[in-house]
Amino acid sequence: MKNMKKLLVIVFVFSIQFINAQDQELARAKRFFDKTYYSEAIILYQKLADERPSQEVIKNLADSYFYTNELIKAQRYYRLLIGNYSNNLDREYYFRYAQTLKATNSNDDANANLKEYYSKSANAEDMVNFEKELKTLENVTAIGKRFEIKNLAINTPNSEFGAVKYKDNLVFAGVKLKPGLFDKRYKWDNETYLNLVTIPLKNINSADSIIHYFAKELKTGMHESNAVFTKDGKTMYFTRNNSKNGKKKKDDKKISNLQIFKAELVEGKWTNVTSLPFNSPNYSVEHPALSPDEKVLYFASDMPGSIGSFDIYSVNINKGAFDTPKNLGSEINTDKREQFPFASADNKLYFSSDGHLGYGSLDVFVSEINGNEYLKPVNVGLPLNSNLDDFAFNIDSNTKEGFFASNREGGKGSDDIYQFKEIKDLIVEDCKQFIAGTITDLDTQLALENATVLLQDSENKTLNTITTSADGKFSFTVACEASYKISAFKENYTNASKILTLDKTRDKVNDGSLALRSLEAIQKEEKQIAENKRKQEIIIEEENKKKEALAAIELKEKDKKAKEAAIVAAEIRKNEKVKEILEKEKDIVKDKERLIIKTDPIYFDYDLWYIRKESKVILGRVVELMKKYPDMKIEIGSHTDSRGNEKYNADLSQKRANSTREFIIQSGIDSKRVVAKGYGESVPIIKCKTDESCSEEEHELNRRSEFVIKNL
């Protein structure tokens, strides 16, 4: 138990010592960071980030990598910072994260973070301006390759930048390739301090050329860079750490700020090295540049009153004396870095900035100088600008040639000097396309002259109107990524229109051709259509008549067949019925083709037609059969002998038939069932050549009444 307690005490003491050691390392890392000794700070913060991460550790580690241009490593920790500590995070970190994203060509993510950055701004116009700059940068990109660039052979894995021509030489800032054991190192990035060096212009593309110190009398144990010379070559301005009598001086934060010094060439030596009067130990003044008339000195500084971390300033030079420096204002300067100014002979101010929207980190921008005004800066474009730092630009306005520095991929290491030639003018235009075509007659396909072509936007606002000439052609210049309506009109013609939705392809020609129909052609067509319709109707009418006739014939034939079938059926039924009746009724007999009711002879007195008493009994049998068969219809046929004249006999027979009919009707038979017909002497049973040739008995046989059944 005692051993366990002793062990717990040892672990507790060790833990306290470990925590104290970490606190000491954190404090030490913070001191390095505050002094801008970022290389030393990274070592400590990296260890703390692995063992004991916190918002401060991650933030300072990310910034240390950012300030030493290790942007890919910085990206990782900015991502952690924003992902884990975004609630109380300064908006500036979205901007820095965006710069690291651009360094890896993650431009969509970079722009998304820039939108987040500007959305958190107190100034609502910042987001609007960002959108405008995004479009401007897209227009600059669309120009394409504006420069031919070449990495100089004199570059080394260390930094070289700030190249300017001096007589037949190139003067620039550089560090030794193989620093000695006791050379001081710049604790910002662990390189040795910069010196002004020189090489003959003719040797700048020779890898084995020897580089010399520009002026040993100017060399110190501090940074010397960015030299600029007067045209007579007797005065120079350059950047150096704050110093006095060759010794570095620091501010109360132990930081040695940069200052601009002036030197004069006397008997081949640069002497009278003096600090400019607006220098201060409390802020940096750097990167001198002279106006073409040498009456204005431009420089970068973070002096009080600056808009951003570094701004571009100008100061008038009057007979060697300097006026009060002036900030160039918000058109040039942003709340970020604006550095490395250069004034060209054709009245343009070039400078590098990461506050104006660019391709990543520092980009070179140009502003037209109009009297005392500086117009809105524009990114100088590709491929001079890259996704990393591009700076220290200068150009000969006549030859369009010059130098700049960059730490882009593909260089020899760190910052390299590039030689360039401008091959294309900086003409910034919004993306445009063309809607062009020909207005034609739809039927003849000939071009239409004096047709009106109307261009409208998606809200039907009229943008332009054109009247076609003899060739019927038209063309409109329009913006990309928009919808337009093209309409065409001409007297005595129909109208036509189409809607075109454009993409972002620059200078694309979209076909807006339209075809109109003449009213005359339409009338002719309508007339022809009407005629064709009438002809078709006639054809249809004739066809319908034929169909109706055929249908009538078919119906008639059908009816005929039906009737014939009915007749046959009726005949069959009749025959069956007749057969049945003949079998049942002995008084009904067939006489050849006729069916008759066979009765005893009915006699009439000579020359009379009244029914005799004995005849009534005979007729009673006929009445009986007709009542038995209600459908039976009969014809009473009355015949006479041949004696007497023919007309008399016909009248007499009709009267006898009628008399017989009347008797049957009176006996209860429907009159419609009985037909009376007198045949006279026309149908004799025995034909008598003369009245005397037949006996009385034969005459009596001819004088008879017959009951022919017409229907059963």
XYZ file of C-alpha atoms in Angstrom:
712
model
C 0.000 0.000 0.000
C 2.878 2.361 0.857
C 4.509 1.607 -2.512
C 1.239 2.399 -4.302
C 0.985 5.781 -2.567
C 4.610 6.535 -3.400
C 3.962 5.657 -7.058
C 0.906 7.952 -7.199
C 2.972 10.812 -5.751
C 5.676 10.255 -8.371
C 3.080 10.210 -11.220
C 1.440 13.374 -9.864
C 4.779 15.182 -9.563
C 5.742 14.055 -13.076
C 2.394 15.271 -14.434
C 2.863 18.666 -12.787
C 6.374 18.884 -14.221
C 5.112 17.851 -17.671
C 2.349 20.475 -17.613
C 4.814 23.109 -16.384
C 7.209 22.142 -19.177
C 4.398 22.501 -21.735
C 3.441 25.886 -20.290
C 7.039 26.988 -20.588
C 7.216 25.758 -24.179
C 3.968 27.601 -24.963
C 5.347 30.820 -23.473
C 8.618 30.360 -25.351
C 6.793 29.688 -28.632
C 4.715 32.835 -28.035
C 7.880 34.920 -27.566
C 9.319 33.604 -30.846
C 6.010 34.260 -32.598
C 5.721 37.839 -31.280
C 9.272 38.559 -32.436
C 8.360 37.156 -35.913
C 10.894 34.339 -35.412
C 8.455 32.048 -37.164
C 10.874 29.241 -38.019
C 11.702 28.726 -34.319
C 8.041 29.143 -33.327
C 6.951 26.402 -35.760
C 9.137 23.765 -34.046
C 7.559 24.411 -30.656
C 3.980 24.942 -31.850
C 4.104 21.770 -33.951
C 4.993 19.722 -30.862
C 2.315 21.429 -28.788
C -0.275 20.893 -31.540
C 0.416 17.162 -31.425
C 0.390 16.940 -27.597
C -1.830 19.717 -26.288
C -3.751 21.478 -29.084
C -5.652 24.668 -28.316
C -7.082 27.544 -30.351
C -4.000 29.686 -29.689
C -1.568 26.880 -30.606
C -3.389 25.967 -33.851
C -3.853 29.620 -34.808
C -0.218 30.624 -34.241
C 1.111 27.485 -35.908
C -1.065 28.150 -38.970
C 0.079 31.798 -39.056
C 3.744 30.818 -38.674
C 3.500 28.537 -41.684
C 1.547 31.257 -43.535
C 4.167 33.963 -42.890
C 6.992 31.653 -43.971
C 5.102 30.778 -47.181
C 4.575 27.131 -46.271
C 0.987 27.494 -47.411
C 0.100 23.815 -47.805
C 0.996 23.177 -44.152
C -0.768 26.380 -43.138
C -3.893 25.166 -44.983
C -4.138 22.079 -42.785
C -4.133 24.089 -39.551
C -6.413 26.851 -40.828
C -8.880 24.093 -41.730
C -8.633 22.730 -38.166
C -8.989 26.231 -36.754
C -12.141 27.055 -38.747
C -13.606 23.583 -38.221
C -13.163 23.606 -34.406
C -13.050 27.241 -33.286
C -15.230 29.168 -35.756
C -17.588 30.616 -33.109
C -15.225 33.285 -31.813
C -12.745 33.339 -34.691
C -11.610 36.580 -36.276
C -12.860 36.828 -39.895
C -9.266 37.389 -41.045
C -8.622 33.652 -40.807
C -11.137 32.923 -43.550
C -9.089 35.203 -45.787
C -5.794 33.492 -44.945
C -7.363 30.062 -45.366
C -8.609 31.146 -48.822
C -5.048 32.158 -49.773
C -3.747 28.712 -48.838
C -6.545 27.076 -50.841
C -5.586 29.106 -53.895
C -2.019 27.914 -53.399
C -3.296 24.365 -54.060
C -5.588 25.535 -56.901
C -8.726 24.838 -54.853
C -10.295 27.987 -56.241
C -13.968 27.137 -55.672
C -13.311 26.421 -51.984
C -11.150 29.544 -51.792
C -13.927 31.737 -53.186
C -16.438 30.135 -50.812
C -14.233 31.104 -47.864
C -13.731 34.600 -49.271
C -17.516 34.957 -49.449
C -17.657 33.902 -45.812
C -14.954 36.460 -45.050
C -16.770 39.318 -46.796
C -20.161 38.284 -45.405
C -18.765 38.896 -41.898
C -17.691 42.438 -42.831
C -19.402 45.401 -41.200
C -19.496 47.056 -44.637
C -22.266 45.569 -46.801
C -20.540 46.917 -49.930
C -17.613 44.533 -49.403
C -19.616 41.554 -50.675
C -20.855 43.543 -53.693
C -17.304 44.637 -54.506
C -16.051 41.066 -54.137
C -18.615 39.851 -56.696
C -17.533 42.618 -59.083
C -13.845 41.774 -58.638
C -14.612 38.094 -59.205
C -16.163 38.974 -62.557
C -13.272 41.310 -63.434
C -10.732 38.584 -62.664
C -12.695 36.193 -64.869
C -12.517 38.769 -67.676
C -8.747 39.145 -67.177
C -8.340 35.368 -67.261
C -10.260 35.260 -70.529
C -7.574 37.392 -72.219
C -5.288 34.380 -71.962
C -1.506 34.485 -72.034
C -0.423 38.132 -71.775
C 3.247 37.535 -71.057
C 6.116 35.361 -72.078
C 8.110 34.623 -68.923
C 11.502 33.044 -68.306
C 13.134 31.911 -65.085
C 16.644 33.389 -64.987
C 19.588 30.998 -64.863
C 21.130 32.996 -61.992
C 18.402 31.908 -59.558
C 19.312 29.647 -56.631
C 17.347 27.630 -54.037
C 17.439 30.783 -51.872
C 15.648 34.096 -52.431
C 16.346 36.432 -55.349
C 14.027 39.364 -56.104
C 13.835 43.113 -56.740
C 15.766 43.027 -60.029
C 16.404 46.437 -61.703
C 18.706 47.564 -64.472
C 21.643 49.746 -63.518
C 23.790 50.763 -66.453
C 24.780 47.443 -68.103
C 24.117 45.401 -64.996
C 21.227 43.781 -63.187
C 21.018 44.645 -59.500
C 18.865 42.540 -57.188
C 18.541 41.216 -53.658
C 19.908 37.737 -52.894
C 21.473 35.515 -50.253
C 24.551 33.368 -50.331
C 24.030 29.898 -51.790
C 26.305 28.314 -49.164
C 26.186 30.457 -46.037
C 29.147 30.297 -43.702
C 28.989 28.899 -40.190
C 28.899 32.327 -38.571
C 26.596 34.100 -41.036
C 23.538 35.548 -39.396
C 20.242 33.989 -40.360
C 16.926 35.747 -40.801
C 14.818 34.093 -38.141
C 11.596 34.716 -40.105
C 12.403 31.874 -42.518
C 15.930 30.677 -41.590
C 17.588 32.153 -44.669
C 20.655 34.359 -44.293
C 20.126 38.090 -44.589
C 19.587 39.658 -48.014
C 22.280 41.647 -49.783
C 22.298 43.737 -52.935
C 24.173 41.802 -55.615
C 24.846 42.410 -59.306
C 25.648 40.641 -62.570
C 26.184 41.946 -66.122
C 22.928 41.932 -68.097
C 24.537 39.821 -70.784
C 25.119 37.017 -68.269
C 21.714 36.782 -66.572
C 20.830 33.620 -68.487
C 24.143 31.891 -67.878
C 24.017 29.430 -65.007
C 27.782 29.572 -64.385
C 28.004 33.377 -64.210
C 29.615 34.902 -61.134
C 27.460 37.217 -59.012
C 29.181 39.996 -57.060
C 28.123 42.206 -54.209
C 26.754 45.403 -55.741
C 28.611 47.633 -53.316
C 30.573 46.217 -50.411
C 30.364 49.565 -48.695
C 26.592 49.073 -48.423
C 26.804 45.513 -47.135
C 25.861 45.044 -43.488
C 24.678 42.228 -41.284
C 21.096 43.232 -42.083
C 18.718 43.066 -45.018
C 19.494 45.235 -48.047
C 17.068 44.965 -50.951
C 14.898 46.728 -53.536
C 17.292 49.268 -54.945
C 16.091 52.011 -57.309
C 18.362 54.485 -59.138
C 18.015 57.960 -60.555
C 18.478 58.247 -64.312
C 21.922 59.772 -63.927
C 22.946 56.754 -61.813
C 24.309 58.967 -59.001
C 21.564 58.488 -56.409
C 19.952 55.334 -55.147
C 17.231 54.413 -52.698
C 17.092 50.981 -51.093
C 15.496 49.076 -48.215
C 17.420 48.105 -45.085
C 16.619 47.182 -41.516
C 16.436 50.072 -39.087
C 20.053 50.746 -38.128
C 22.516 53.360 -37.012
C 26.214 53.283 -37.658
C 25.822 49.792 -39.161
C 24.072 48.369 -36.115
C 20.516 47.071 -36.119
C 17.978 48.965 -34.028
C 14.762 47.460 -32.672
C 11.460 48.795 -31.428
C 9.993 48.080 -28.004
C 8.722 44.707 -29.354
C 12.296 43.689 -30.238
C 11.464 43.983 -33.962
C 13.845 45.665 -36.373
C 11.554 47.377 -38.859
C 12.555 48.159 -42.425
C 13.477 51.611 -43.608
C 14.381 53.344 -46.866
C 17.884 54.715 -47.163
C 19.376 57.082 -49.689
C 22.973 56.799 -50.967
C 25.038 58.926 -53.358
C 27.750 57.797 -55.757
C 30.922 59.764 -55.026
C 34.164 58.855 -56.800
C 32.886 55.332 -57.490
C 31.753 54.695 -53.929
C 28.228 54.791 -52.485
C 28.463 57.222 -49.617
C 26.301 59.637 -47.662
C 23.976 56.805 -46.672
C 21.085 58.458 -44.865
C 17.773 57.300 -43.477
C 14.826 59.152 -45.031
C 13.131 61.599 -42.681
C 9.759 59.801 -42.601
C 11.349 56.539 -41.403
C 10.533 55.388 -37.889
C 11.755 52.637 -35.571
C 8.099 51.852 -34.825
C 6.940 50.885 -38.330
C 8.357 49.774 -41.664
C 9.007 51.911 -44.733
C 10.118 49.801 -47.714
C 10.274 49.163 -51.485
C 11.167 52.578 -52.940
C 10.162 53.494 -56.518
C 10.689 56.753 -58.429
C 8.259 58.462 -60.766
C 9.575 58.923 -64.339
C 10.343 62.614 -63.618
C 11.967 61.621 -60.279
C 9.848 64.176 -58.425
C 7.835 61.573 -56.536
C 9.023 58.650 -54.441
C 6.594 55.760 -53.984
C 6.983 53.232 -51.165
C 5.116 50.754 -48.973
C 4.570 51.229 -45.263
C 2.501 50.145 -42.279
C 2.820 53.566 -40.658
C -0.051 54.899 -38.541
C -3.015 55.872 -40.725
C -2.507 52.925 -43.078
C -5.647 51.215 -44.306
C -4.143 47.728 -44.206
C -1.078 45.925 -42.976
C 0.950 47.677 -45.708
C -0.171 50.529 -47.978
C 1.362 52.319 -50.944
C 2.427 55.911 -50.210
C 3.896 58.728 -52.264
C 6.063 61.631 -51.198
C 7.108 64.648 -53.258
C 10.836 65.422 -53.609
C 11.724 69.118 -53.728
C 15.423 69.802 -54.366
C 16.417 66.823 -52.241
C 13.896 67.584 -49.503
C 10.843 65.423 -48.823
C 7.285 66.573 -48.225
C 4.847 64.734 -45.968
C 4.024 61.257 -47.335
C 0.482 60.717 -48.681
C -1.475 57.508 -48.565
C -2.716 56.742 -52.109
C -6.175 56.029 -50.743
C -8.730 53.256 -50.807
C -8.765 52.923 -54.595
C -5.222 51.527 -54.394
C -4.926 50.342 -50.801
C -6.998 47.699 -49.026
C -7.096 46.333 -45.499
C -4.455 43.770 -46.605
C -0.988 44.083 -48.142
C -0.056 46.487 -50.928
C 3.699 46.485 -51.556
C 6.444 46.770 -54.214
C 5.260 49.848 -56.151
C 6.654 50.731 -59.589
C 5.822 53.787 -61.701
C 6.247 53.261 -65.447
C 7.124 55.852 -68.073
C 3.621 55.644 -69.584
C 1.927 56.892 -66.394
C 0.980 53.602 -64.785
C 1.443 52.511 -61.198
C 2.208 48.828 -60.699
C 2.184 47.173 -57.279
C 1.630 43.826 -55.598
C -1.390 43.106 -53.412
C -3.244 40.275 -51.744
C -6.155 42.553 -50.835
C -7.391 43.020 -54.386
C -8.772 39.756 -55.768
C -6.148 37.715 -57.561
C -5.004 34.208 -58.322
C -3.423 33.686 -54.907
C -1.168 35.425 -52.374
C 0.516 38.522 -53.838
C -0.471 39.402 -57.406
C 0.744 42.294 -59.558
C -1.853 44.989 -60.270
C -1.777 48.117 -62.428
C -3.531 51.469 -62.026
C -3.712 54.268 -64.604
C -2.403 57.566 -63.163
C -4.699 60.413 -64.191
C -3.234 63.631 -62.773
C -3.466 63.217 -59.032
C -5.951 60.373 -59.296
C -5.343 56.653 -59.458
C -7.914 54.620 -61.354
C -9.229 51.288 -60.092
C -6.411 48.715 -60.219
C -6.641 45.697 -62.507
C -4.865 42.358 -62.169
C -2.181 42.227 -64.921
C -3.154 38.644 -65.717
C -1.554 35.383 -66.730
C 0.909 33.801 -66.607
C 2.798 36.564 -64.808
C 0.503 36.196 -61.824
C 0.206 32.759 -60.233
C -1.371 31.050 -57.236
C 1.582 32.107 -55.059
C 3.520 35.363 -54.514
C 4.262 37.541 -57.564
C 5.952 40.851 -56.812
C 8.835 43.307 -57.420
C 7.548 44.078 -60.917
C 9.091 46.634 -63.266
C 8.666 47.185 -67.000
C 10.215 49.227 -69.808
C 7.185 50.891 -71.441
C 8.919 51.061 -74.810
C 10.192 47.485 -75.128
C 7.384 45.958 -73.002
C 10.085 43.948 -71.220
C 10.936 43.748 -67.552
C 11.471 41.656 -64.448
C 9.438 40.343 -61.539
C 9.871 37.838 -58.723
C 7.802 34.816 -57.750
C 7.939 31.788 -55.489
C 5.683 29.793 -57.826
C 6.046 26.084 -58.504
C 8.609 25.194 -61.136
C 11.188 27.692 -59.902
C 14.580 26.942 -58.471
C 13.456 27.547 -54.898
C 12.053 30.257 -52.646
C 11.739 33.568 -54.583
C 13.113 33.584 -58.143
C 13.608 36.402 -60.618
C 11.735 36.081 -63.912
C 12.283 38.012 -67.096
C 9.135 38.787 -69.100
C 7.802 40.370 -72.268
C 4.252 41.684 -72.515
C 2.732 40.251 -75.713
C -0.928 41.159 -75.378
C -2.641 44.370 -74.229
C -4.632 44.419 -71.016
C -8.112 44.911 -72.489
C -10.638 43.884 -69.871
C -14.057 43.115 -71.318
C -17.091 41.394 -69.923
C -17.840 38.030 -71.458
C -19.721 38.593 -74.701
C -21.307 36.499 -77.403
C -23.124 37.208 -80.640
C -26.631 36.434 -81.800
C -26.577 36.553 -85.582
C -28.550 35.157 -88.472
C -30.664 35.801 -91.548
C -34.352 36.645 -91.901
C -35.806 34.670 -94.801
C -39.098 33.958 -96.566
C -40.269 30.581 -95.307
C -41.599 29.463 -98.687
C -39.025 30.890 -101.107
C -36.096 30.740 -98.623
C -34.936 34.092 -100.011
C -33.489 36.802 -97.732
C -35.937 39.465 -96.574
C -34.979 43.116 -96.780
C -36.425 45.769 -94.416
C -37.403 43.205 -91.799
C -37.301 44.509 -88.208
C -35.331 42.336 -85.764
C -35.888 42.938 -82.049
C -33.564 41.867 -79.200
C -35.163 41.542 -75.733
C -33.896 40.313 -72.382
C -35.547 37.722 -70.139
C -37.881 40.415 -68.766
C -38.991 41.431 -72.286
C -37.093 44.702 -72.106
C -36.041 45.827 -75.591
C -32.243 46.051 -75.837
C -31.684 46.686 -79.541
C -33.470 46.863 -82.906
C -32.055 46.251 -86.395
C -33.582 46.647 -89.882
C -32.199 44.125 -92.338
C -30.590 45.127 -95.627
C -30.871 43.230 -98.916
C -28.995 40.196 -97.555
C -31.453 39.832 -94.645
C -28.611 39.473 -92.137
C -28.420 40.836 -88.578
C -26.064 40.591 -85.579
C -26.301 41.584 -81.909
C -23.520 41.679 -79.309
C -24.818 40.306 -76.005
C -23.599 39.292 -72.547
C -22.840 35.670 -71.695
C -24.867 33.495 -69.322
C -28.217 35.132 -70.047
C -31.445 34.448 -71.941
C -32.582 36.554 -74.893
C -35.612 36.684 -77.175
C -35.185 37.396 -80.891
C -38.293 38.559 -82.790
C -38.687 39.442 -86.467
C -41.417 41.551 -88.136
C -42.159 42.655 -91.705
C -45.190 44.250 -93.325
C -47.472 41.726 -95.020
C -45.623 38.901 -93.272
C -46.246 36.861 -90.150
C -44.093 37.451 -87.053
C -41.603 34.917 -85.668
C -39.485 34.642 -82.516
C -37.140 32.341 -80.624
C -35.523 32.261 -77.156
C -31.795 31.604 -76.773
C -30.111 30.711 -73.465
C -26.383 31.483 -73.621
C -23.528 29.758 -71.801
C -20.208 31.324 -70.709
C -18.200 30.575 -73.869
C -16.676 33.883 -74.969
C -17.218 35.228 -78.508
C -19.529 32.349 -79.399
C -21.894 32.993 -82.323
C -25.463 31.845 -81.669
C -27.839 31.286 -84.578
C -30.880 33.570 -84.357
C -32.159 33.035 -87.909
C -35.925 33.255 -88.386
C -38.253 32.526 -91.332
C -41.408 34.595 -91.966
C -44.417 33.716 -94.142
C -46.011 36.223 -96.494
C -49.745 36.841 -96.023
C -50.185 36.347 -99.791
C -48.671 32.883 -99.569
C -50.896 32.107 -96.609
C -53.986 33.275 -98.530
C -53.017 31.140 -101.530
C -52.408 28.234 -99.242
C -55.730 28.761 -97.481
C -57.495 28.967 -100.862
C -55.746 25.830 -102.029
C -56.591 24.143 -98.760
C -60.246 25.164 -99.202
C -60.260 23.848 -102.772
C -58.606 20.646 -101.720
C -61.068 20.379 -98.883
C -64.015 20.846 -101.267
C -62.552 18.297 -103.660
C -62.069 15.952 -100.806
C -65.599 16.576 -99.630
C -66.915 15.843 -103.137
C -64.858 12.669 -103.278
C -66.135 11.712 -99.846
C -69.677 12.640 -100.880
C -69.409 10.469 -104.005
C -67.910 7.684 -101.996
C -70.711 8.036 -99.465
C -73.295 7.913 -102.270
C -71.662 4.812 -103.641
C -71.590 3.356 -100.172
C -75.253 4.304 -99.667
C -76.199 2.836 -103.064
C -74.292 -0.321 -102.289
C -75.891 -0.384 -98.881
C -79.352 0.089 -100.452
C -78.640 -2.663 -102.926
C -77.369 -4.845 -100.153
C -80.413 -3.972 -98.045
C -82.757 -4.586 -100.992
C -81.001 -7.824 -101.732
C -81.209 -8.670 -98.092
C -84.903 -7.771 -98.021
C -85.455 -9.721 -101.213
C -83.715 -12.712 -99.759
C -85.628 -12.236 -96.548
C -88.891 -11.992 -98.471
C -87.969 -14.943 -100.584
C -87.071 -16.826 -97.464
C -90.308 -15.679 -95.880
C -92.230 -16.738 -98.974
C -90.508 -20.072 -98.983
C -91.139 -20.425 -95.281
C -94.730 -19.321 -95.735
C -95.101 -21.666 -98.648
C -93.702 -24.453 -96.563
C -96.008 -23.560 -93.717
C -98.869 -23.211 -96.168
C -98.100 -26.544 -97.758
C -97.860 -28.133 -94.363
C -101.097 -26.486 -93.352
C -102.753 -27.430 -96.639
C -101.559 -30.954 -96.213
C -102.895 -30.982 -92.684
C -106.242 -29.497 -93.749
C -106.533 -31.805 -96.721
C -106.017 -34.712 -94.379
C -108.600 -33.410 -91.927
C -111.185 -31.820 -94.166
C -112.791 -33.957 -96.877
C -114.560 -30.908 -98.328
C -111.275 -29.212 -99.123
C -109.548 -30.639 -102.141
C -106.796 -29.765 -104.543
C -107.748 -28.999 -108.087
C -104.518 -28.892 -109.989
C -102.762 -25.896 -108.431
C -105.839 -24.648 -106.691
C -107.240 -25.424 -103.292
C -111.020 -25.371 -103.316
C -113.912 -26.065 -101.009
C -115.799 -28.829 -102.694
C -119.582 -28.420 -102.327
C -122.696 -29.665 -103.997
C -123.670 -27.527 -106.932
C -125.388 -24.253 -106.129
C -128.193 -23.551 -108.498
C -129.769 -20.331 -109.454
C -132.986 -19.873 -111.265
C -132.623 -19.083 -114.930
C -131.601 -15.563 -115.458
C -131.688 -14.881 -111.652
C -129.037 -14.510 -108.880
C -130.904 -15.049 -105.680
C -129.776 -17.844 -103.381
C -132.161 -20.701 -103.416
C -133.200 -22.408 -100.234
C -131.313 -25.620 -100.941
C -128.209 -23.606 -101.791
C -128.136 -21.971 -98.385
C -127.530 -25.352 -96.804
C -124.598 -25.932 -99.105
C -123.174 -22.473 -98.327
C -123.510 -23.198 -94.618
C -120.694 -25.757 -94.991
C -118.452 -23.039 -96.472
C -119.274 -20.700 -93.595
C -118.529 -23.490 -91.132
C -115.056 -24.105 -92.590
C -114.215 -20.356 -92.665
C -115.150 -20.048 -89.011
C -113.046 -23.067 -88.227
C -110.036 -21.509 -90.000
C -110.022 -17.741 -89.165
C -107.115 -16.972 -91.524
C -108.842 -18.539 -94.477
C -109.652 -16.189 -97.335
C -111.685 -17.302 -100.313
C -112.652 -16.168 -103.741
C -116.208 -16.906 -104.889
C -115.994 -17.559 -108.579
C -119.379 -17.507 -110.382
C -119.595 -18.954 -113.904
C -122.408 -19.053 -116.557
C -122.930 -21.169 -119.610
C -122.262 -19.791 -123.035
C -125.787 -19.050 -123.855
C -126.696 -15.364 -124.025
C -124.250 -12.583 -124.844
C -120.950 -12.254 -123.168
C -121.617 -8.987 -121.310
C -124.909 -10.240 -120.004
C -123.283 -13.399 -118.763
C -120.486 -11.402 -117.090
C -122.954 -9.150 -115.274
C -125.131 -12.087 -114.276
C -122.169 -14.064 -112.897
C -120.949 -11.064 -110.880
C -124.420 -10.606 -109.396
C -124.575 -14.275 -108.433
C -121.057 -14.075 -106.896
C -122.015 -10.944 -104.987
C -125.197 -12.580 -103.764
C -123.210 -15.578 -102.539
C -120.668 -13.266 -100.804
C -123.483 -11.353 -99.082
C -124.869 -14.599 -97.722
C -121.500 -15.658 -96.306
C -120.843 -12.212 -94.745
C -124.322 -12.208 -93.224
C -123.433 -15.608 -91.774
C -120.694 -13.906 -89.624
C -117.619 -13.904 -91.872
C -115.471 -10.725 -92.141
C -116.019 -9.083 -95.506
C -112.254 -8.771 -95.991
C -111.992 -12.533 -96.115
C -114.353 -12.932 -99.019
C -113.848 -11.828 -102.610
C -116.576 -12.187 -105.204
C -115.734 -12.426 -108.867
C -117.952 -13.121 -111.829
C -116.225 -14.885 -114.692
C -119.259 -15.094 -116.971
C -118.765 -17.680 -119.666
C -114.948 -17.146 -119.828
C -113.853 -20.239 -117.871
C -116.087 -23.142 -118.958
C -115.540 -26.655 -117.814
C -116.846 -27.946 -121.114
C -116.211 -25.850 -124.133
C -119.188 -25.680 -126.463
C -118.501 -24.699 -130.039
C -122.131 -23.662 -130.342
C -124.880 -23.447 -127.850
C -126.515 -26.387 -129.550
C -123.377 -28.484 -129.488
C -123.649 -28.970 -125.695
C -126.433 -30.733 -123.910
C -128.385 -29.172 -121.105
C -126.394 -31.162 -118.590
C -123.160 -29.835 -120.032
C -124.493 -26.295 -119.908
C -125.445 -26.888 -116.293
C -121.872 -28.025 -115.431
C -120.532 -24.784 -116.840
C -123.137 -22.802 -114.833
C -121.491 -23.179 -111.396
C -120.042 -21.472 -108.301
C -116.495 -22.307 -107.026
C -114.966 -21.510 -103.639
C -111.202 -21.133 -104.174
C -109.124 -20.834 -101.026
C -106.657 -17.927 -101.509
C -105.069 -17.963 -98.085
C -105.071 -20.172 -95.063
